[in-house]
Every structure is written in C-alpha cells, then in structure tokens.
Coordinates of C-alpha atoms and ligand atoms in Angstrom, one line a residue:
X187 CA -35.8 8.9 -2.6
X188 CA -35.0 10.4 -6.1
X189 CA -34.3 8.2 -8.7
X190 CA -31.5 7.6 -11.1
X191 CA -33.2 9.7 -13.9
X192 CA -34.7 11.9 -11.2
X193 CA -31.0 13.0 -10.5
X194 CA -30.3 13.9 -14.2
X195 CA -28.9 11.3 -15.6
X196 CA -29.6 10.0 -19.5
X197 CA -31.7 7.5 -20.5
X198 CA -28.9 5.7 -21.4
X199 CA -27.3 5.6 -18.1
X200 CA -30.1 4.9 -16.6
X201 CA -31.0 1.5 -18.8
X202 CA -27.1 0.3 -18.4
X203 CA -27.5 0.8 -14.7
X204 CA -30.6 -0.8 -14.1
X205 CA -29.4 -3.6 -16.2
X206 CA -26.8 -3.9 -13.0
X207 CA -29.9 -4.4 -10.6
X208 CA -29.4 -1.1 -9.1
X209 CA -32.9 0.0 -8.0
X210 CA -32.3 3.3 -6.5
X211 CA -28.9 5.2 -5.7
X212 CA -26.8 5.0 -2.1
X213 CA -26.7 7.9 -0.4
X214 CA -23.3 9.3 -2.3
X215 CA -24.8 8.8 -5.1
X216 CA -28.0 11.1 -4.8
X217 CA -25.3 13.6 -3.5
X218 CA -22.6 13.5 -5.9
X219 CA -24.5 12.7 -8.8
X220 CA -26.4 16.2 -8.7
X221 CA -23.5 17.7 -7.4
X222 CA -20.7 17.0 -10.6
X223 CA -23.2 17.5 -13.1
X224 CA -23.9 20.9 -12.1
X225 CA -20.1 21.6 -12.9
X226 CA -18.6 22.2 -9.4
X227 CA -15.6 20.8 -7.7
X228 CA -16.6 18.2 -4.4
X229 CA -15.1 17.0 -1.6
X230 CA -16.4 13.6 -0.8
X231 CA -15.7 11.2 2.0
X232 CA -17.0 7.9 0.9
X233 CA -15.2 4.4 1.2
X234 CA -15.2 1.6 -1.0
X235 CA -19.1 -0.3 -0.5
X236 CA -20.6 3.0 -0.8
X237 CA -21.6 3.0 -4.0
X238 CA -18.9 5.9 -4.8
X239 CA -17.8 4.9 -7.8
X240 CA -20.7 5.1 -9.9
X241 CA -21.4 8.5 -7.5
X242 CA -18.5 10.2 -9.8
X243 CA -18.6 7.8 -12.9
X244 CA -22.2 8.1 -14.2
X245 CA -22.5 11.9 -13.8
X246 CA -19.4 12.7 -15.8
X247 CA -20.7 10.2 -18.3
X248 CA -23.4 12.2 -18.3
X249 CA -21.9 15.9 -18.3
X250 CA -19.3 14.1 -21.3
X251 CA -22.0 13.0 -23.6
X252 CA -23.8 16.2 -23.2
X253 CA -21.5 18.9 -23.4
X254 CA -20.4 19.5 -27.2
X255 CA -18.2 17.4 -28.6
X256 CA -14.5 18.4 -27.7
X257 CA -12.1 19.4 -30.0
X258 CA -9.6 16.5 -31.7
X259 CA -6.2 16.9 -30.3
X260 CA -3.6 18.3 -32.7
X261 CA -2.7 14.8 -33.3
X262 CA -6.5 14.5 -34.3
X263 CA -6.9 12.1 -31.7
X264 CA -9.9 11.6 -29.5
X265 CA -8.5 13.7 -26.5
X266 CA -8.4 12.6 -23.0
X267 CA -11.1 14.5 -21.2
X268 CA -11.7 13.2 -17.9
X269 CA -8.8 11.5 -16.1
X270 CA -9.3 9.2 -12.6
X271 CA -6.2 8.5 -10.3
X272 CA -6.2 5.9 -8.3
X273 CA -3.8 4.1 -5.8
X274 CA -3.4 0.6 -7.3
X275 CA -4.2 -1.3 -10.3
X276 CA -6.9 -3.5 -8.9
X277 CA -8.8 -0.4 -8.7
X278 CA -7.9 1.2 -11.7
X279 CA -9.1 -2.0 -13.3
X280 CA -12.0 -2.1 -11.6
X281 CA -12.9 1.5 -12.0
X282 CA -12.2 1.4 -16.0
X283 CA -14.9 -1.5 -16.2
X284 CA -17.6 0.5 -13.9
X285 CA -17.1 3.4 -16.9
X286 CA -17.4 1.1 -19.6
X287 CA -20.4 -1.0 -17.6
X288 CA -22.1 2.3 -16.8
X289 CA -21.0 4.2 -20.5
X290 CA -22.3 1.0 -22.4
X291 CA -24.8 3.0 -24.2
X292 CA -22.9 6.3 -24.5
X293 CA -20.6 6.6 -27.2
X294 CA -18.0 7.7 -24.8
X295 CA -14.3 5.7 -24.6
X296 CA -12.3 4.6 -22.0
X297 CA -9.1 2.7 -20.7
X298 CA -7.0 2.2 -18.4
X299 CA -2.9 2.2 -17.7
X300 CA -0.8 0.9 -14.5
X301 CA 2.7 -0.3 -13.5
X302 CA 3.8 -3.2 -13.6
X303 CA 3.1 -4.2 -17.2
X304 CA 3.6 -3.6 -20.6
X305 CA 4.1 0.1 -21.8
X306 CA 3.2 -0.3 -25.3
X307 CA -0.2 -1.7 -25.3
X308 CA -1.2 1.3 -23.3
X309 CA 0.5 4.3 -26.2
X310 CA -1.3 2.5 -29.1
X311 CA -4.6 2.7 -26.4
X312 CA -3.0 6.5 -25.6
X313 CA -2.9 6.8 -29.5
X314 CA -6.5 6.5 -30.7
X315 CA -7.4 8.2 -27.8
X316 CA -10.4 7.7 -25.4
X317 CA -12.5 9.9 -23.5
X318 CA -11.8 8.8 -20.1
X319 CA -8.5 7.6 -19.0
X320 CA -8.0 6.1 -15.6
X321 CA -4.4 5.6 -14.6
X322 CA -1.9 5.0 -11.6
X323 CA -0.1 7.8 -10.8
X324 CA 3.6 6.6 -11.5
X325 CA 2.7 4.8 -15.3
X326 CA 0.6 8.2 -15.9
X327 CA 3.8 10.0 -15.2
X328 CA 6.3 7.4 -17.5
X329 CA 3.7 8.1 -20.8
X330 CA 3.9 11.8 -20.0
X331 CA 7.5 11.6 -19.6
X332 CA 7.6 9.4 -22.5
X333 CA 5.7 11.8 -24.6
X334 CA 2.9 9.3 -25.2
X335 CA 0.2 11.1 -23.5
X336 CA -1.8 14.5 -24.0
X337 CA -3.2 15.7 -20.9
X338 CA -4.1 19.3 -22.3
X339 CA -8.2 18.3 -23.0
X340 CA -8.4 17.3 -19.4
X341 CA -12.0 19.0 -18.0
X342 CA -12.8 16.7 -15.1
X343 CA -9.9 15.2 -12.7
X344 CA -11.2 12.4 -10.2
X345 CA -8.7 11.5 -7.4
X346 CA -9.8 8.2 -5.9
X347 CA -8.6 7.1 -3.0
X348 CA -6.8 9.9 -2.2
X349 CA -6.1 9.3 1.4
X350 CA -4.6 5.5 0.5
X351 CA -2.8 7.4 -2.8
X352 CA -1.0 10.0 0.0
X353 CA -0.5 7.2 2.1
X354 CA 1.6 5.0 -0.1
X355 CA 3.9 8.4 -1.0
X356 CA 2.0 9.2 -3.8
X357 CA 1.8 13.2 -3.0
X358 CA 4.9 14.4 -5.3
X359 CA 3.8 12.3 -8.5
X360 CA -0.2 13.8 -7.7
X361 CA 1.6 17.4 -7.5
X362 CA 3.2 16.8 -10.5
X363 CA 0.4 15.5 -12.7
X364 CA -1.5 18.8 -11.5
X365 CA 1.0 21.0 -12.9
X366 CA 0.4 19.4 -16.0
X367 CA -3.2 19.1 -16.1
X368 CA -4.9 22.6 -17.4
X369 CA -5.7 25.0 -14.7
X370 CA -9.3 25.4 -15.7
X371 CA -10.7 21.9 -14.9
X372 CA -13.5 20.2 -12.3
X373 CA -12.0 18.6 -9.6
X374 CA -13.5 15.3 -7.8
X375 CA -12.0 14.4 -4.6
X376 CA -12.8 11.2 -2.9
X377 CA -11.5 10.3 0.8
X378 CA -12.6 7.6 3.3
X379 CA -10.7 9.6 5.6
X380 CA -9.7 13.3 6.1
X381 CA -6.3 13.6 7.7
X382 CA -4.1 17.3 7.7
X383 CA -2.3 15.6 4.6
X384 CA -5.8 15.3 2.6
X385 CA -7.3 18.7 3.8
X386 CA -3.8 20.4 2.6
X387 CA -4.5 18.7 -0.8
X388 CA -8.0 19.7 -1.1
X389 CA -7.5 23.2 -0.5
X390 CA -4.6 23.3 -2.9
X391 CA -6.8 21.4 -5.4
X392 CA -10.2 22.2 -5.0
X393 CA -12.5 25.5 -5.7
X394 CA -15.1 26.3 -3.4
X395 CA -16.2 22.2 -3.2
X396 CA -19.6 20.7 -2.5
X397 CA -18.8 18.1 0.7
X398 CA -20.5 14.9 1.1
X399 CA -19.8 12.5 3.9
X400 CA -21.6 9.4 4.4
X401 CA -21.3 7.2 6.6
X402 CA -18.2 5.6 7.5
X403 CA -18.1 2.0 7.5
X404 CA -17.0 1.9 11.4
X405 CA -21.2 2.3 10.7
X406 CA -21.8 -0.3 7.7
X407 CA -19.9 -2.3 10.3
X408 CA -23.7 -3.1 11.7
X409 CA -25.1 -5.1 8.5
X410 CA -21.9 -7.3 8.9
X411 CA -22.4 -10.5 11.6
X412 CA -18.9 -10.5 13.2
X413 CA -17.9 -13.6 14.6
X414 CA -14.6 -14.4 17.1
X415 CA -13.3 -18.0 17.6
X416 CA -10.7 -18.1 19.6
X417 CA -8.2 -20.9 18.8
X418 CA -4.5 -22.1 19.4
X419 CA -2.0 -20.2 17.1
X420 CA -1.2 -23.6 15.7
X421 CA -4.7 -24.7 15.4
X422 CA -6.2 -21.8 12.8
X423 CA -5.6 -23.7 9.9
X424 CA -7.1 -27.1 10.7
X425 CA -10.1 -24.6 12.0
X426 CA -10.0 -22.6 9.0
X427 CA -10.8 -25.8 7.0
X428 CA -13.1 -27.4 8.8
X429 CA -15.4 -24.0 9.1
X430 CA -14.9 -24.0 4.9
X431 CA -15.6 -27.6 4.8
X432 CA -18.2 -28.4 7.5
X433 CA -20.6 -25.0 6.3
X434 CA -19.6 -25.5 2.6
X435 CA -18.6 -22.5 2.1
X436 CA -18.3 -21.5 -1.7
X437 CA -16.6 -17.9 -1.6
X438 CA -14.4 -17.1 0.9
X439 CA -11.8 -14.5 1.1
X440 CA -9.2 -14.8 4.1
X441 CA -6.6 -12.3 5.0
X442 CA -3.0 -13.1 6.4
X443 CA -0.8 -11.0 7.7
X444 CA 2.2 -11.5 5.5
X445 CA 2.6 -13.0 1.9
X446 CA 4.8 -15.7 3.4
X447 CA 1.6 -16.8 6.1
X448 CA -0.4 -16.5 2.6
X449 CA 1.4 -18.3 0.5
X450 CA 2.0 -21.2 3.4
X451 CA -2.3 -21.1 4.3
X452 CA -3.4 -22.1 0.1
X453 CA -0.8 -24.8 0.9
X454 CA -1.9 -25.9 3.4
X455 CA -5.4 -25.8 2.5
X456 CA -4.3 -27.7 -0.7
X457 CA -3.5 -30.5 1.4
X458 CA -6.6 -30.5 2.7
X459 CA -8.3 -30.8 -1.0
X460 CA -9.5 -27.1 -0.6
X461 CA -8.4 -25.2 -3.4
X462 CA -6.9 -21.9 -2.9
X463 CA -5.1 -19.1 -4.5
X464 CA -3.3 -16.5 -2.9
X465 CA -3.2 -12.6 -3.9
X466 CA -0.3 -10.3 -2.7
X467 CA 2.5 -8.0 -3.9
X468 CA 5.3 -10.9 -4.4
X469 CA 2.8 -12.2 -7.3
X470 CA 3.0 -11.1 -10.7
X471 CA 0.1 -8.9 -12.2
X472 CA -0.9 -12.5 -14.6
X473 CA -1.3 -14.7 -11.2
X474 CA -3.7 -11.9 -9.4
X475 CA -5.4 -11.3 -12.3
X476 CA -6.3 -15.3 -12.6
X477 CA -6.9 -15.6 -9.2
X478 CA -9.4 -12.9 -8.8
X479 CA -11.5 -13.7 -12.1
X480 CA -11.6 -16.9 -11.0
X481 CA -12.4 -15.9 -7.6
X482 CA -15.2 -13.7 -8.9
X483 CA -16.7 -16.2 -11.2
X484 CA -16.9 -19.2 -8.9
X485 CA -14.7 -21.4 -9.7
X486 CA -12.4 -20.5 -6.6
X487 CA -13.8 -21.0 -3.3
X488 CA -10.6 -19.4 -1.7
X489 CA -9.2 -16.1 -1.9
X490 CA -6.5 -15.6 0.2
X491 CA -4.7 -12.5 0.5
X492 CA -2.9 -9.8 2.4
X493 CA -4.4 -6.1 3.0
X494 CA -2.3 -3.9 0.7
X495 CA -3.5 -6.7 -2.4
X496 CA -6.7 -6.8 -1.2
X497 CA -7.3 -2.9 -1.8
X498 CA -9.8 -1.7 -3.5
X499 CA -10.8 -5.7 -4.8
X500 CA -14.7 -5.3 -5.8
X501 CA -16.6 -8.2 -5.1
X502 CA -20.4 -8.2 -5.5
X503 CA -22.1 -9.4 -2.0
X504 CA -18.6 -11.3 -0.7
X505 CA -20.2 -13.9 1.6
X506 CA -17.6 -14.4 3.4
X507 CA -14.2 -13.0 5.0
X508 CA -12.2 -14.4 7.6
X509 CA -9.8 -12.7 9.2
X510 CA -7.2 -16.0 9.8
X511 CA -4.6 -13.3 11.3
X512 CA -5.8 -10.4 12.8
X513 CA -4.8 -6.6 11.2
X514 CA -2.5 -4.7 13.3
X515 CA -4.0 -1.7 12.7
X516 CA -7.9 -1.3 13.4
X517 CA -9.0 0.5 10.5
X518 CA -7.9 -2.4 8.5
X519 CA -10.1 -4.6 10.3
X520 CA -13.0 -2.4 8.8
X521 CA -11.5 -2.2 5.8
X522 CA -11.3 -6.0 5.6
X523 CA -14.9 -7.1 7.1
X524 CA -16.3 -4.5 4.5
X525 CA -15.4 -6.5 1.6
X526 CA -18.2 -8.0 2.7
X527 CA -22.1 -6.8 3.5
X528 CA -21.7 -4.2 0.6
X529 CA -24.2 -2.1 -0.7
X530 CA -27.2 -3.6 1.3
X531 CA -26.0 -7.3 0.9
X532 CA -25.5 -8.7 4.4
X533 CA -22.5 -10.7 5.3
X534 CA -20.6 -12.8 7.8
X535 CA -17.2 -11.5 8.8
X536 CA -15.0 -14.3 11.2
X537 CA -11.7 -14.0 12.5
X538 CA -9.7 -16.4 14.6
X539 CA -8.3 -15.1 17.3
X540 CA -5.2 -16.9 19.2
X541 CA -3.5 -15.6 22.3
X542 CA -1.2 -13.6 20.6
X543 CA -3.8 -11.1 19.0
X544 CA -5.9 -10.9 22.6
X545 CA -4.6 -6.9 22.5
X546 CA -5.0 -6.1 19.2
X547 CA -8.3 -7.6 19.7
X548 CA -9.2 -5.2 22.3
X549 CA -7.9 -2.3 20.0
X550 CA -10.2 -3.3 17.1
X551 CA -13.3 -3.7 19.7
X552 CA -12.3 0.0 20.9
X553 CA -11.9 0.8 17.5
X554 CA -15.9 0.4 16.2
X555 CA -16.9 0.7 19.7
X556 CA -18.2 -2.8 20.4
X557 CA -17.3 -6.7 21.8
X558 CA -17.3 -8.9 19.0
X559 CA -19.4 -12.1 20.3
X560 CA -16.9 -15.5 20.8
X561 CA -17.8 -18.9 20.0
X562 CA -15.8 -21.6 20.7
X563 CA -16.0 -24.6 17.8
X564 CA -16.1 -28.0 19.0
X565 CA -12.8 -29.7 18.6
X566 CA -10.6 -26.5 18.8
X567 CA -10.7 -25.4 22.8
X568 CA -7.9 -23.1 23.2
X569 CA -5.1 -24.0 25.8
X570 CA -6.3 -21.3 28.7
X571 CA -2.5 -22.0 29.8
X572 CA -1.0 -21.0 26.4
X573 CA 1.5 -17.9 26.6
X574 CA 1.6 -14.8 24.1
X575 CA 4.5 -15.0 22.2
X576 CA 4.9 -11.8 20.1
X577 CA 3.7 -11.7 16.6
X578 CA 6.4 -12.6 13.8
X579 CA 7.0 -10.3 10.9
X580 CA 10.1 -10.2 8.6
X581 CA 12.5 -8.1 9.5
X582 CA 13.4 -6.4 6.2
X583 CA 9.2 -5.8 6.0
X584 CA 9.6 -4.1 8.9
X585 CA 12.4 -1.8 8.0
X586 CA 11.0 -0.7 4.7
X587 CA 9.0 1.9 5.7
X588 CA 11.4 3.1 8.7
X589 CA 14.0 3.7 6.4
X590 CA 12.3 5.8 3.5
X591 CA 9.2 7.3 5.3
X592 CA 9.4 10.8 5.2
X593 CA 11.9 11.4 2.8
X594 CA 9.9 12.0 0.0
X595 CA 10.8 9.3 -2.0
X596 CA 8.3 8.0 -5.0
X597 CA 6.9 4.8 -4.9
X598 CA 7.4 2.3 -7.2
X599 CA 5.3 2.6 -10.1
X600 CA 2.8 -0.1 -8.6
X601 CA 1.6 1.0 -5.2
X602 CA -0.7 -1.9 -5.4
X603 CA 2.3 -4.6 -4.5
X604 CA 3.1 -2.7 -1.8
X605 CA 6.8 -2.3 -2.2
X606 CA 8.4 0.6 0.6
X607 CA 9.2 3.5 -0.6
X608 CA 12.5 4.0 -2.0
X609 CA 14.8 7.2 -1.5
X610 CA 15.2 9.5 -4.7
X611 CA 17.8 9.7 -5.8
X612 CA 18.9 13.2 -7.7
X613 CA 18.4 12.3 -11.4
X614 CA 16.7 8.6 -10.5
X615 CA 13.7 9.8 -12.4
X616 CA 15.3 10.8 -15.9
X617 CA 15.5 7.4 -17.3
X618 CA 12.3 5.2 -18.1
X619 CA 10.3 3.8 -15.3
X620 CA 9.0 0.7 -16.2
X621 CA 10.1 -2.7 -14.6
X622 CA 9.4 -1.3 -10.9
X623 CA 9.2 -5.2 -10.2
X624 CA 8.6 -6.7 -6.8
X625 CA 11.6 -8.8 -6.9
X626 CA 13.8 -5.0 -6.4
X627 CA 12.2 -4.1 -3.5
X628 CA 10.9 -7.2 -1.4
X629 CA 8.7 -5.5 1.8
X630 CA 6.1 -3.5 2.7
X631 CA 5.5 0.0 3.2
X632 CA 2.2 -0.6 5.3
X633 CA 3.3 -3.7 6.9
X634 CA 6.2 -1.5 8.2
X635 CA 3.6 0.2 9.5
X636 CA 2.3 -2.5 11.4
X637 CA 5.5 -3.6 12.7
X638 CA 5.6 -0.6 14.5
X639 CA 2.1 -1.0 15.8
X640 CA 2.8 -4.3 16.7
X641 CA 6.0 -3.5 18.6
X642 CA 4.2 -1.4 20.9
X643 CA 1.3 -3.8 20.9
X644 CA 3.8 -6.2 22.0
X645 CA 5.0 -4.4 25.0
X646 CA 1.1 -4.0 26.0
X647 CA 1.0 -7.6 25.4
X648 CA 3.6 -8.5 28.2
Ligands
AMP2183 P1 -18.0 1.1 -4.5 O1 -18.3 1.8 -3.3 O2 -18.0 2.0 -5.7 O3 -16.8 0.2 -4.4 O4 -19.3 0.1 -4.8 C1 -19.6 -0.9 -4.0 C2 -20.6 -1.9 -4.7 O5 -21.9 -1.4 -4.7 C3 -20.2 -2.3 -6.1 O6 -20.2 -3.6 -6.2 C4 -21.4 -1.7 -7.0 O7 -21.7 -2.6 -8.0 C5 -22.5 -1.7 -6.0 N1 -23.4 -0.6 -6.2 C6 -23.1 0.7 -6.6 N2 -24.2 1.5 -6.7 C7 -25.3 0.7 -6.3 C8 -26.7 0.9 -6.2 N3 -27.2 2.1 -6.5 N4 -27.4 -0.1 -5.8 C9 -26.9 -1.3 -5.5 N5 -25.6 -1.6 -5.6 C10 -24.7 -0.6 -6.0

C-alpha cells in the first residue's frame, strides 16, 4: 500500500495528517489523491466513513500550495480558489475543519458560510479573502447575489454529497453557481450513489473524469455488530435506558423518527437521570452546535437525533448507535449504523424493534442482504398477541414533500433542517434570503418521503 507521501503529497500534509493517527490512506484516498493532483476532473462514489474527505481535501491542498501563487483579486483580496458545496451545514462545518486540520502547515486559508445564521460575519470572512471556501448552496448564492463574493479565481470546484444536495432540491441553485464559476476549472464530484439525476449532472459538469467507487457501506455494513431486540412499542424507552444504564454506555447516538419522538425520548431519558440532548431541524443552529461539541467531547452520553440532522455528523469511532425507531427507508438504516464502525474502528449498531416495524424490518434485512440476529433482554418480552398498529407521522410532515416535489422549487437556504421544499414563486428570489428559519416551514421534505414509504408499508403490514 502506497503511502501518504508515496501518493504526492507535501511534507507538510503529510506531518498534519499523521499527527491525526492516520497510518496509511483508505482506499479513496490512494485513488483520488493521485488522481486531483494530476489536474483531472473525477467522478467518485464514496460515502461518508470512507475517508473521502481528506481523498479531495489533502490533494488540492497540495496542488494549491504548489501551483504559483494566484493573482489578488481586483479588490486585492486573497481570491477564492477552490470552492466545496455541500448539502448541509453540519458538513460544511465539518469539512472547513478537515482543510484547516489537514492545511495546518500550509499557508493556505479557509472558511466556511451556511444558512441559517448571520450574513455579516461571513462578508468580512468573504472580504480578506481565503483560499478555500466551502459553502451551502443557497447562502453561496445570497453573497453572490449580494455582491459580497468573487467567484472568478475559482480553479477547483468540489461537490460533496451531490446525490443528498440533488435530493433536497438543490439542482437549480448548483446550476446556477456553475454558470457563475469560470468555465475553465477542475471539477470533483463525490456521490454515495449514482442515480439518472447524478449521471445527468456529471456529464454536464465533468470533462473526461477519473471514476473511483469503493465500496458501498451496504459492504462496511460487515465491521458493524448489528443487534435486534424486539420490544413492546411502549416499552423502548424503559429498554433504551436500562441498555445505557446496565452496559454503561458513555457515547450513544439514537435516532427517532420525528423531532417530536426526539424531543419526547431526551425527556424521558431525563427522568431517568440520563442526560440527553436532541439534534433536529426544529432546533436552532446555537442548540446543535452545543449538543454535538458536547457530544464529541464527552461530556454528553446521548445524542439523539433524527436522519436529516444527523447527515453528514463526523464522529471519530461512534461506539454506539441505536436505532430506537426504525428508518422507513433502508438506505437510511445504512446510513445510520455507519456512523458507527468508521474507518476501521468497529462498532455496535442496536435497534429496537416493536411489532409495528416487523415489515420494514424485513425491507432493511433485504436491503443489505442479511437477518439481523434478535435477542430478547430480560425484563422486556414482547406481547406475541400485540397487534400492528400503523406507524404515526404528522400529517403536515407528510404533505410537505407531496405538495412541492417536482416543481422545482429552491429549498430553504438550510437543507440541513430539513424544511420541504417550497414552490417559487416568480420574483421570490429578488429580495435577500436570509432568515429561511424553521419556524416558516415546519416539516420534512425526506420525512415526506417516508410517509409515503410507510403508507405502502402499512398496507403490507395489514
Ligand atoms: P469521511 O468519509 O471523510 O467522513 O471520513 C470518515 C472518518 O475517517 C473521519 O473521521 C476521518 O477522520 C477518518 N479518516 C480519514 N482518513 C483516514 C485514514 N487514512 N486513516 C484513518 N482514519 C481516517
């Protein structure tokens, strides 16, 4: 296996990332990494636990604090040379600090801007200028509206995410940002999946591309020791905290199905002296923020939080993840039990299943193309007499997406809250767009999605 200098990176890369404990690069990595220094566009389809981000970040550090320096802007400002869009905030954030961890001993800039807070930090950032920007497509669009950005320097466009960034309606702010972005550029593409919608964008966007694929994770699904424990709907929270409390568990991230079922499990757990924050789209940027640092850091054993807020959230070898309500949609089952077992580490993935789930159950064993092994924990024997009752979602959740798919509306500016897509209207666009907040548009563009699912599930069910 080549190693990280092997693959041509700096020196200086290569201390900041063996200061991160990285021994030797994933298998994006010794693909990509070759592949974007040598200049050409690529096509990669790589989820998040592969090690993709620093597959694009540390070879356009590289190929950035190589090439000769690029001209001031005519503002004389340090111009924006390499730009990263990504679906939601969480991941901007997160990819911004992978550049600076990665560019520590480069000279190189970087910052990031996103919905859903203040505009003005972001033009003074804008107006000293850094060397990589990485930036949500909507608050991209409001500085360029705005006149606060210059995107004329731009050599190498990343698109992360690109299949979640199409699927949250993303596609006519991406098409717009590309007609303002030079035509003579490198173009990085990064997909977990490849649907018509993504291959219609890569031919459109990219010139004779390198293609990597790794593994998907239906595959990384192997390291992760997947547990069922079927329980009575009503019993999953006294479960939940006797698993927590009786294996002391010390980092746990659960999912819910709805930010209402969130919010109600962290107070419940609080009852039981088991302190818990919950992370979804009805929480302000301040609250996720606190709740994920303090997640990461140790000081909260419980995350808890629904899949559209849990996107894209980076946690070093997550030991834990339980899936308190199962996904409607299989692939989010992966996507879920991946936040844990990453990059090498192994992990332990539960979910508790009640009679009301028993199909989609069967959908998600089809789905990676194996039974999940059930335990039954003392003290919680389900009722074999209990009845499926279908599974409850609010109605107006389930009629965002119905009402707007399709029609291509924009999304608000913070795909990350997961807010449904709201019809444009002619001339909607021409005023500022800050203050996309929550509170407008309560609901859920994907968890329309699984409304729909779960009707027919429903049916199946009966
Ligand atoms: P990503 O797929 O970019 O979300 O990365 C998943 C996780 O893998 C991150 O927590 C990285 O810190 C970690 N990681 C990235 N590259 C390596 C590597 N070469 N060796 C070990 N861990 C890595």
């Amino acid at each position: 296996m080549p190693s990280f200098s092997e693959l041509g990176l700096s020196e200086y890369i290569v201390r900041a990332v063996s200061e991160q404990g990285y021994t030797s690069p994933t298998p994006i990595q010794q693909q990509a990494i070759p592949a974007v220094i040598g200049g050409g566009d690529l096509l990669a389809g790589a989820q998040t636990g592969t090690g993709k981000t620093a597959g694009f970040t540390l070879p356009i550090l590289q190929r950035l604090s190589t090439s000769a320096n690029a001209p001031k802007d005519t503002a004389g400002r340090r111009p924006i040379r390499t730009l990263v869009l990504t679906p939601t905030r969480e991941l901007a954030a997160q990819v911004e600090e992978s550049v600076r961890t990665y560019g520590k001993y480069t000279n190189l800039t970087s910052g990031v801007i996103f919905g859903g807070v203040g505009i003005n930090p972001q033009i003074k950032l804008l107006k000293h200028g850094v060397d990589i920007l990485v930036a949500t497509p909507g608050r991209l669009l409001d500085h360029h509206q705005q006149g606060t950005i210059d995107l004329r320097n731009i050599e190498i466009l990343v698109l992360d995410e690109a299949d979640r960034m199409l699927d949250m309606g993303f596609i006519h702010d991406i098409k717009k940002v590309l007609a303002i972005l030079p035509a003579k550029r490198q173009n990085l593409l990064f997909s977990a999946t490849f649907s018509d919608e993504i291959k219609t964008l890569a031919d459109r966007l990219l010139n004779n591309p390198a293609m990597i694929e790794v593994a998907r994770r239906n595959s990384t699904v192997d390291v992760i020791a997947q547990k069922i424990h079927p329980v009575d709907r009503d019993k999953k929270h006294p479960l939940l905290a006797h698993l927590i409390k009786s294996h002391n568990w010390s980092q746990v991230l659960v999912f819910t199905r709805t930010k209402h079922g969130a919010n109600k499990l962290v107070e419940q757990l609080g009852k039981d002296d088991i302190a818990a924050m919950a992370i979804h789209g009805n929480k302000s940027q301040s609250a996720r923020t606190k709740a994920l640092a303090e997640f990461k850091d140790g000081s909260l054993p419980v995350l808890v939080a629904t899949d559209i807020a849990a996107r894209g959230i980076d946690i070093d070898q997550l030991p834990h993840v339980v899936n308190y309500d199962l996904p409607n949609v299989p692939e989010d089952y992966v996507h879920r039990i991946g936040r844990t077992g990453r990059a090498g580490a192994t992990g332990e993935a539960v979910s508790l299943v009640c009679v009301d789930e028993f199909k989609l159950l069967a959908d998600i064993e089809k789905f990676i193309k194996r039974s999940i092994p059930q335990e039954i924990v003392d003290g919680f024997i389900p009722d074999p007499n209990a009845k499926a009752q279908p599974i409850q979602l609010r109605s107006f959740e389930a009629r965002g997406r119905n009402q707007n798919a399709g029609r291509g509306a924009r999304p608000a500016a913070d795909a990350g809250r997961g807010q449904p897509r709201q019809p444009a209207k002619a001339g909607a666009q021409g005023g500022p767009r800050s203050g996309h907040g929550d509170a407008r548009h309560p609901g859920s563009a994907p968890a329309a999605r699984q409304s729909t699912q779960r009707r027919s599930g429903g049916r199946g069910n009966g």
